[in-house]
Coordinates of C-alpha atoms and ligand atoms in Angstrom, one line a residue:
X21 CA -66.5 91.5 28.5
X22 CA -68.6 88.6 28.8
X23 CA -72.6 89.1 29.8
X24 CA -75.1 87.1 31.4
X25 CA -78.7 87.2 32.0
X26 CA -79.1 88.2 35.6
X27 CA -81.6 85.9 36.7
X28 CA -85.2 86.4 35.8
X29 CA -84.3 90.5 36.8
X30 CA -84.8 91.3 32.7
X31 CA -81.0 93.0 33.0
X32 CA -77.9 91.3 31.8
X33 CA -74.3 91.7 33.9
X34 CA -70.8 91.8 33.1
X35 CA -69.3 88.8 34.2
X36 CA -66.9 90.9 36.6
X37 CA -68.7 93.4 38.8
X38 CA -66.7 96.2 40.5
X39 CA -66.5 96.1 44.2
X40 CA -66.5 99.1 45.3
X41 CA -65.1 98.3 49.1
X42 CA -61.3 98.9 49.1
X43 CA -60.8 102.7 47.4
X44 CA -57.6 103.6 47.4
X45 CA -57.4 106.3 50.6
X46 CA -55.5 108.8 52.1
X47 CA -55.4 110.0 55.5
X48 CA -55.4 114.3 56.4
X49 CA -55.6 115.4 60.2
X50 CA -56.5 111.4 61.1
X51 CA -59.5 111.3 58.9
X52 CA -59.4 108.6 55.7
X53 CA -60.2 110.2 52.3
X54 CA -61.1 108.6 49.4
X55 CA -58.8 109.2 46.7
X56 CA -61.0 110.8 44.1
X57 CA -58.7 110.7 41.1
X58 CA -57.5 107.8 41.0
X59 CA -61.0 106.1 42.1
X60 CA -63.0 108.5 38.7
X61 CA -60.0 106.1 36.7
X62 CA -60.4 103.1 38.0
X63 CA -64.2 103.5 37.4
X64 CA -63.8 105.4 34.1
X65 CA -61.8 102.5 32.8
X66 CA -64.4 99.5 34.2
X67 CA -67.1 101.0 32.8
X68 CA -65.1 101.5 28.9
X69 CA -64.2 98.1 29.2
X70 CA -67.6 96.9 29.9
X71 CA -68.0 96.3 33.6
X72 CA -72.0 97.8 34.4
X73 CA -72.2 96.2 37.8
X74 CA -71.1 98.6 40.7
X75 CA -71.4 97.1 44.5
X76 CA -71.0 99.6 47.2
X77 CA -72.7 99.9 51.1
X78 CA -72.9 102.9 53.8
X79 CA -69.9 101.6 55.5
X80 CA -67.2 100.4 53.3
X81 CA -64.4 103.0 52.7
X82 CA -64.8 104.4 56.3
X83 CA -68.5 105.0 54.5
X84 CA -66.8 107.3 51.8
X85 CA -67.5 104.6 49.0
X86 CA -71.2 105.4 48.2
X87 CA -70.2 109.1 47.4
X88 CA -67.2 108.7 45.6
X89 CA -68.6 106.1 43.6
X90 CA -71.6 108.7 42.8
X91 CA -69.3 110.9 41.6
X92 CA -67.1 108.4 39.8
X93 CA -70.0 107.7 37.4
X94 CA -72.0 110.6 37.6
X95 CA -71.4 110.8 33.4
X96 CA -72.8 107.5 32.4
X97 CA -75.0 106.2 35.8
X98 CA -78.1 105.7 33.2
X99 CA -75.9 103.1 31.8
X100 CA -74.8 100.8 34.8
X101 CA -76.0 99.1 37.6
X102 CA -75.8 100.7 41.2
X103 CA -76.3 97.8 44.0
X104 CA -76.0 99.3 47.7
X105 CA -77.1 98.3 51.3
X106 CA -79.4 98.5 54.1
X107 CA -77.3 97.4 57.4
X108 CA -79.6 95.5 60.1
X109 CA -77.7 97.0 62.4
X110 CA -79.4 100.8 61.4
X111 CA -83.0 99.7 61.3
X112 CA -84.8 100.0 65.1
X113 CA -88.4 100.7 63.3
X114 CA -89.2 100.5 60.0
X115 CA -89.1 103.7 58.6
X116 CA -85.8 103.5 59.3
X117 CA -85.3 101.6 56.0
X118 CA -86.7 104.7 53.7
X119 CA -83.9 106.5 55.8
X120 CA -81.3 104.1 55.0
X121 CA -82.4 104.5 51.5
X122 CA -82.5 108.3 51.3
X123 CA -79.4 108.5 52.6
X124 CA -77.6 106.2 50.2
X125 CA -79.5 107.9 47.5
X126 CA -78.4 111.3 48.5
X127 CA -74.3 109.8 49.3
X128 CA -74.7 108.4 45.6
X129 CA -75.9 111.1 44.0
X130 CA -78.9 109.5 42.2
X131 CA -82.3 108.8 42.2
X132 CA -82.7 104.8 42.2
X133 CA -80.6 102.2 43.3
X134 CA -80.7 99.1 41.0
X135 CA -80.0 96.3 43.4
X136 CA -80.9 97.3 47.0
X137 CA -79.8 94.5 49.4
X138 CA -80.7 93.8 53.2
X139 CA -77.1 93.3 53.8
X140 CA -75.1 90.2 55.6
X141 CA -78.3 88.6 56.4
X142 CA -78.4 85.7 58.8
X143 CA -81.2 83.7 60.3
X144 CA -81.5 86.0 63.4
X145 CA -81.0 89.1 61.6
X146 CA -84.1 88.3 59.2
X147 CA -85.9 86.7 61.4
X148 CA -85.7 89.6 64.3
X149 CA -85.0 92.5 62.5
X150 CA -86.2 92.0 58.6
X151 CA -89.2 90.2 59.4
X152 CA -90.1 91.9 62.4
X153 CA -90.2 95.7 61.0
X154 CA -91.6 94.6 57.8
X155 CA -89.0 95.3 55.9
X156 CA -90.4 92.9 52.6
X157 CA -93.3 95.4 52.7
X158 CA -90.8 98.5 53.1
X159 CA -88.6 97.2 49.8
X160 CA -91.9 96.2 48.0
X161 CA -93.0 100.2 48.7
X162 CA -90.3 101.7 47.5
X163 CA -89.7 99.7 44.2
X164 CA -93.3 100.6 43.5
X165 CA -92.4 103.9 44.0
X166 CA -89.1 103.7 41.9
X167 CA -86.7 104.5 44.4
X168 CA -85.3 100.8 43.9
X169 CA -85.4 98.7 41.1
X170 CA -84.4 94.9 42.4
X171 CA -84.7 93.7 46.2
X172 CA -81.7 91.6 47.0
X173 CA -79.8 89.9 49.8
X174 CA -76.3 89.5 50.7
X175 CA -75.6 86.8 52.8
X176 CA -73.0 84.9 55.9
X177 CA -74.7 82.4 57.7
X178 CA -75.0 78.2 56.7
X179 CA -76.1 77.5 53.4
X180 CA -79.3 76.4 54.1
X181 CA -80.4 79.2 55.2
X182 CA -80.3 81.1 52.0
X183 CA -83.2 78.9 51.1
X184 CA -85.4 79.9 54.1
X185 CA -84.9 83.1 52.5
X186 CA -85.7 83.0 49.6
X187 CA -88.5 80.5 50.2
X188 CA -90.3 83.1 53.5
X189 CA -89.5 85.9 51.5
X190 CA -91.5 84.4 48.5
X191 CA -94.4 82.9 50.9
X192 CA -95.0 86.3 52.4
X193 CA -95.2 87.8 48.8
X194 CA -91.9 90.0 48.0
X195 CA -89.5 87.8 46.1
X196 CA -86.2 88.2 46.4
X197 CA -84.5 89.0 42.5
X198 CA -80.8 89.0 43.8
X199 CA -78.6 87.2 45.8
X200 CA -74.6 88.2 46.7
X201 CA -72.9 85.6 48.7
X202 CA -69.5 84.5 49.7
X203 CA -67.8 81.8 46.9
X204 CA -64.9 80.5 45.5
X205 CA -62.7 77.9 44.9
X206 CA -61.4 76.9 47.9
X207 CA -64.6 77.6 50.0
X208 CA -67.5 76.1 48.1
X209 CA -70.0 75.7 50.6
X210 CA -72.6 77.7 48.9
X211 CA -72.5 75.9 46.0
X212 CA -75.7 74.0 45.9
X213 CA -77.3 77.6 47.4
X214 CA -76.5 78.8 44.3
X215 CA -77.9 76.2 42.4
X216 CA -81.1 77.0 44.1
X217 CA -81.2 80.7 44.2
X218 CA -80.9 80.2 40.1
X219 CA -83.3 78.0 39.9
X220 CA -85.7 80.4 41.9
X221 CA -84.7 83.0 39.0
X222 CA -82.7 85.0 41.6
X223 CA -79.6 87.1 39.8
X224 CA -76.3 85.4 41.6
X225 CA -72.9 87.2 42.5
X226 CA -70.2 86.1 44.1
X227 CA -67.9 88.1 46.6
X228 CA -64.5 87.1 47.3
X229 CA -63.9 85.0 43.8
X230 CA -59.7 85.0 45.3
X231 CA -59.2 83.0 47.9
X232 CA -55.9 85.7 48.5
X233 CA -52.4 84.2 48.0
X234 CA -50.3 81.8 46.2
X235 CA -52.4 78.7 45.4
X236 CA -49.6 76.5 43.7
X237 CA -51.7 73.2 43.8
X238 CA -54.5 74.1 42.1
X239 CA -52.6 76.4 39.4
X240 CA -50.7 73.2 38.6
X241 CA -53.4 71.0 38.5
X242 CA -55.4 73.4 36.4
X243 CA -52.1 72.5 33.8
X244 CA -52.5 68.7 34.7
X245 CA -56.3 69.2 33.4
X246 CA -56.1 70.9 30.6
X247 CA -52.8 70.4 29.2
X248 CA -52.1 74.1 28.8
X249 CA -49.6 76.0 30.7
X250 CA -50.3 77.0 34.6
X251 CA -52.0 80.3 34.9
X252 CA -51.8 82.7 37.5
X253 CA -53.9 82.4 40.8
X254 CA -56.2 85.4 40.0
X255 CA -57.1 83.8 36.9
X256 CA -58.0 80.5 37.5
X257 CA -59.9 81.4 40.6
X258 CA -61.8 84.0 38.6
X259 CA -62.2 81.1 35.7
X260 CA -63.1 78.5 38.5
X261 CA -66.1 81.2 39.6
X262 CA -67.1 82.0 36.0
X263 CA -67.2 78.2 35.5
X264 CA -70.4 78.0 37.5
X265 CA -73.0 78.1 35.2
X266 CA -75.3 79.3 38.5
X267 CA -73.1 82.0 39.2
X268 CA -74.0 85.2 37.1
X269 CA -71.3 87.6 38.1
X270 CA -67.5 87.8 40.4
X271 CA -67.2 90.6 42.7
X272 CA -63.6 91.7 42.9
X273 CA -62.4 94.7 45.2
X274 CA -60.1 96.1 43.2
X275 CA -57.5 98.5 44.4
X276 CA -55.9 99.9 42.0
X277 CA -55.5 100.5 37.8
X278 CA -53.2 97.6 37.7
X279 CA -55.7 95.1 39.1
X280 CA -58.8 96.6 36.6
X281 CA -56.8 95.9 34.0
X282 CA -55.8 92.5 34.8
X283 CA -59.5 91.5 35.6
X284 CA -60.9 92.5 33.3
X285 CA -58.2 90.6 30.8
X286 CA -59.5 87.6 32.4
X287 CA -63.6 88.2 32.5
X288 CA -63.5 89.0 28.6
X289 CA -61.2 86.0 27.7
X290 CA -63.9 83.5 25.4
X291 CA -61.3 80.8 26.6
X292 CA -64.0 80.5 30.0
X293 CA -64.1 77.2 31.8
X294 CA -66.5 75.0 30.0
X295 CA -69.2 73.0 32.9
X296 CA -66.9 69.9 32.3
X297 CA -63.7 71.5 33.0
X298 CA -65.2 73.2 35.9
X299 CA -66.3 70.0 37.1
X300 CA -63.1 68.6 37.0
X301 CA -61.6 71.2 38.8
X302 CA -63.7 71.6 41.5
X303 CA -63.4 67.5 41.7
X304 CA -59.6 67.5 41.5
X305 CA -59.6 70.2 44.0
X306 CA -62.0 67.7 46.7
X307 CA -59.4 65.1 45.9
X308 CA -56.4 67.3 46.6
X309 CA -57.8 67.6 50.4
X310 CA -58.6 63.6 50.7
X311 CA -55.0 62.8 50.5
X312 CA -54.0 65.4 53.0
X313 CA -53.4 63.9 56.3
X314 CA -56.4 65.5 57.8
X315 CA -59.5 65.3 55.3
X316 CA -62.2 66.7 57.6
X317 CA -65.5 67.3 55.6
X318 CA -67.1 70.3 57.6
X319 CA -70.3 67.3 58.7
X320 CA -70.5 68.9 61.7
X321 CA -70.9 65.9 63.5
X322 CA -68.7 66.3 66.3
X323 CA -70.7 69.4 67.2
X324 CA -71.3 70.8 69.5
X325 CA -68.4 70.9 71.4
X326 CA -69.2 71.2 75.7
X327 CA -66.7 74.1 75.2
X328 CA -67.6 75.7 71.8
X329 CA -64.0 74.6 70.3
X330 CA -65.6 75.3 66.4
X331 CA -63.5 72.0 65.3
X332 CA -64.4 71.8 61.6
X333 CA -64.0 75.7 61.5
X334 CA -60.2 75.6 62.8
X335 CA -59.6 72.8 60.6
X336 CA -60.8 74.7 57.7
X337 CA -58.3 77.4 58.2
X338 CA -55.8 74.5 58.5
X339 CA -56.6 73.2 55.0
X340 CA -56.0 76.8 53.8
X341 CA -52.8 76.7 55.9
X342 CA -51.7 73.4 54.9
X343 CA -53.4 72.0 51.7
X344 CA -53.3 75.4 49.8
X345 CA -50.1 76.8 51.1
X346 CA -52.0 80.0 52.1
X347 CA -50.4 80.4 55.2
X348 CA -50.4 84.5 55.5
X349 CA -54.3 84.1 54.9
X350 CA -55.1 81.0 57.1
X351 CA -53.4 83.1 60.1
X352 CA -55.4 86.1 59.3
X353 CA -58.3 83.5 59.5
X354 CA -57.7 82.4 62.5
X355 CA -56.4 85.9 63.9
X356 CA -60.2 86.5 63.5
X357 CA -61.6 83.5 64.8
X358 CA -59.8 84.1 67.9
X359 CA -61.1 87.8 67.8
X360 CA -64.5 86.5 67.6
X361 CA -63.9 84.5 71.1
X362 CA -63.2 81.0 69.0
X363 CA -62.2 78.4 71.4
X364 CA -59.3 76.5 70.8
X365 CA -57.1 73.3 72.1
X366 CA -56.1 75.5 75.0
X367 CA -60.1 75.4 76.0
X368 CA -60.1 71.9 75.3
X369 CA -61.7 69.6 78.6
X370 CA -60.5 66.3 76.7
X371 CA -64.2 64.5 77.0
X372 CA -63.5 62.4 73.7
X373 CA -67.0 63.0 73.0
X374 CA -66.4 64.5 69.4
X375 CA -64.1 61.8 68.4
X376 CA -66.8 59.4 68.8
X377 CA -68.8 61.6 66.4
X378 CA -66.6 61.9 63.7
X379 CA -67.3 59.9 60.6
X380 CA -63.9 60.3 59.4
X381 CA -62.7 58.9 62.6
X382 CA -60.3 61.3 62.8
X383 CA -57.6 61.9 66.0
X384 CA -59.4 65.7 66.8
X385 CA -57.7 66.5 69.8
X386 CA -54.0 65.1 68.3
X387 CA -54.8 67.2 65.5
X388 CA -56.2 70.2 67.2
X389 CA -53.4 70.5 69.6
X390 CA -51.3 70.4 66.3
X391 CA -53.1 73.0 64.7
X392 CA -53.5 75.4 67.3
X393 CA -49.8 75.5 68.2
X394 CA -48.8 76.4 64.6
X395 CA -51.9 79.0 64.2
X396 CA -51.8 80.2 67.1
X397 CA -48.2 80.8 66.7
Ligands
LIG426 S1 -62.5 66.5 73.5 FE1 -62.2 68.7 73.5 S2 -62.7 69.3 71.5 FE2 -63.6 67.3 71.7 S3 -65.7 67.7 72.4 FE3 -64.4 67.4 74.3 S4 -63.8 69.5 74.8 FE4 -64.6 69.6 72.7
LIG427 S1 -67.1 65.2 62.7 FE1 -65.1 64.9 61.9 S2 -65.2 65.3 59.7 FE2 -67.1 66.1 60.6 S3 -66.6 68.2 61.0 FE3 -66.1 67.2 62.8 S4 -63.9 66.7 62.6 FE4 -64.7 67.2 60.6

């Protein structure tokens, strides 16, 4: 297993961390189980093979996964890292944190959680629920007091707003030590985030290091670079994410034995991307989309739309659809974007007034009438 130092925390991480979100389960008289056997193995054998990073929350696992991971490692826990959550969504006052926190401590069976994140923060959530109960002074208590040992973040919301975080955090005098945010190689967005957050001596994971699927280009074009033989998907993505010398650590949640042993094959492997060759990659990849026949950048420019049609989001998905041959996972995208209440062509009032934003110049309501038909399918 290969270790890094984990930002200026003082610990050092395995390069793969264990997410601890998809169990496997069972279901008796309609209630989901964790399966406890097979989850102590799967742990058992992480942890032998060097994994010491465990990420788990209240809810994941129909919020089973903090107590069987408890149990799963209730021989060694002095020698990993636990990292957990606080969900905005359970804090009305601020004591409600040190709830939170007892209860996660009780579920896990321990008494301190390494990395304690305000989980899937976004502007308005730390804005009008973090910063408005106080909740830097509630994680600042209870590290003094031992119950955590790191105060961390995970994150969904535009880049830029990982550095208000960090930065109001900081100004208001609780810094932030870790970060866990959504990156791989097909959606790079966070990437100069990341750059940041290290710089700022914040510990950096990834989640979602697989963008899911097949990804013939890039597995070619990794052979193409290097003039070695193609390599499976779950590889070079894992390689492309290890690459980043910002990124400390890739989440993967794995399911099952099979997949453990597989990871963990490729986070020990001293054959790692070197900086260069994840350059190239990552340039190679850009290039890839250019030569599509719809290279939209995500600017943003032609927002907003007078009808909300997200126009650079839908013709993300289509790049995943139609550059990356994912097509199972771009539907699934989109399946979600339309259960969100995204807007699409259908919505469409045909004002022009995006197409005389884009820099690209592109033909938006050609293509979204496209790419809506076959999405929407
Ligand atoms: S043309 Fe359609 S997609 Fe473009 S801004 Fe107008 S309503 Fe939105
Ligand atoms: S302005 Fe053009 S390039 Fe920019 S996000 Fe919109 S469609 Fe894409």
């Amino acid at each position: 297993m290969n270790y890094r130092e984990f930002g200026k925390t003082g610990e050092k991480i395995s390069a793969l961390g264990f997410g601890c979100m998809r169990f496997p389960e069972y279901k008796q008289d309609e209630k989901n189980f964790v399966d406890q056997d097979k989850t102590d193995e799967m742990i058992a054998h992480a942890f032998e093979n060097g994994v010491n990073y465990f990420d788990t929350a209240p809810y994941y696992c129909n919020s089973n996964s903090e107590a069987a991971l408890g149990h799963a490692v209730k021989n060694f826990r002095d020698k990993i890292l636990i990292s957990t959550k606080c969900s905005m969504g359970d804090i009305k006052e601020p004591g409600d944190y040190r709830r939170c926190l007892e209860r996660s401590l009780s579920r896990l069976g321990t008494d301190h959680v390494d990395f304690y994140h305000f989980w899937s923060m976004n502007k308005g959530s730390y804005d009008d629920v973090l910063l408005k109960n106080n909740l830097l002074e509630e994680a600042a208590k209870a590290k003094e007091e031992g119950l955590i040992r790191h105060i961390s973040f995970s994150f969904h919301d535009s880049p830029e707003v990982i550095k208000y975080i960090i930065d109001t955090s900081e100004a208001r005098g609780v810094k932030m030590e870790s970060m866990l945010c959504q990156y791989n190689l097909l959606d790079r967005s966070n990437e100069e985030m990341l750059a940041y957050a290290h710089e700022k001596g914040l510990g950096t994971v990834a989640m979602g290091p697989v963008g899911g699927g097949r990804l013939a280009a890039p597995t070619d074009l990794y052979a193409k670079l290097t003039g070695k033989p193609s390599i499976a998907t779950y590889e070079l993505a894992f390689k492309f994410c290890l690459g980043n010398p910002n990124l400390n650590c890739a989440l993967s949640g794995m399911q099952n034995l099979d997949m453990v042993q597989k990871n963990i094959k490729v986070s020990s492997d001293d054959t790692a991307f070197s900086t260069e060759e994840w350059e190239q990659l990552g340039a190679a990849m850009e290039e890839i989309k250019k030569f599509s026949e719809l290279y939209c950048t995500g600017c943003k420019y032609c927002q907003p739309c007078p009808v909300e049609i997200n126009i650079p989001r839908i013709f993300e998905i289509w790049t995943y659809y139609n550059v990356y041959g994912l097509k199972d996972h771009a539907k699934n995208m989109m399946k979600d974007y339309l259960n969100h209440g995204g807007k699409t062509f259908a919505d469409c009032k045909q004002c022009g007034v995006c197409e005389k934003k884009c820099p690209q110049h592109l033909a938006i309501r050609e293509h979204l009438e496209k790419v809506c038909k076959i999405l929407c399918e």
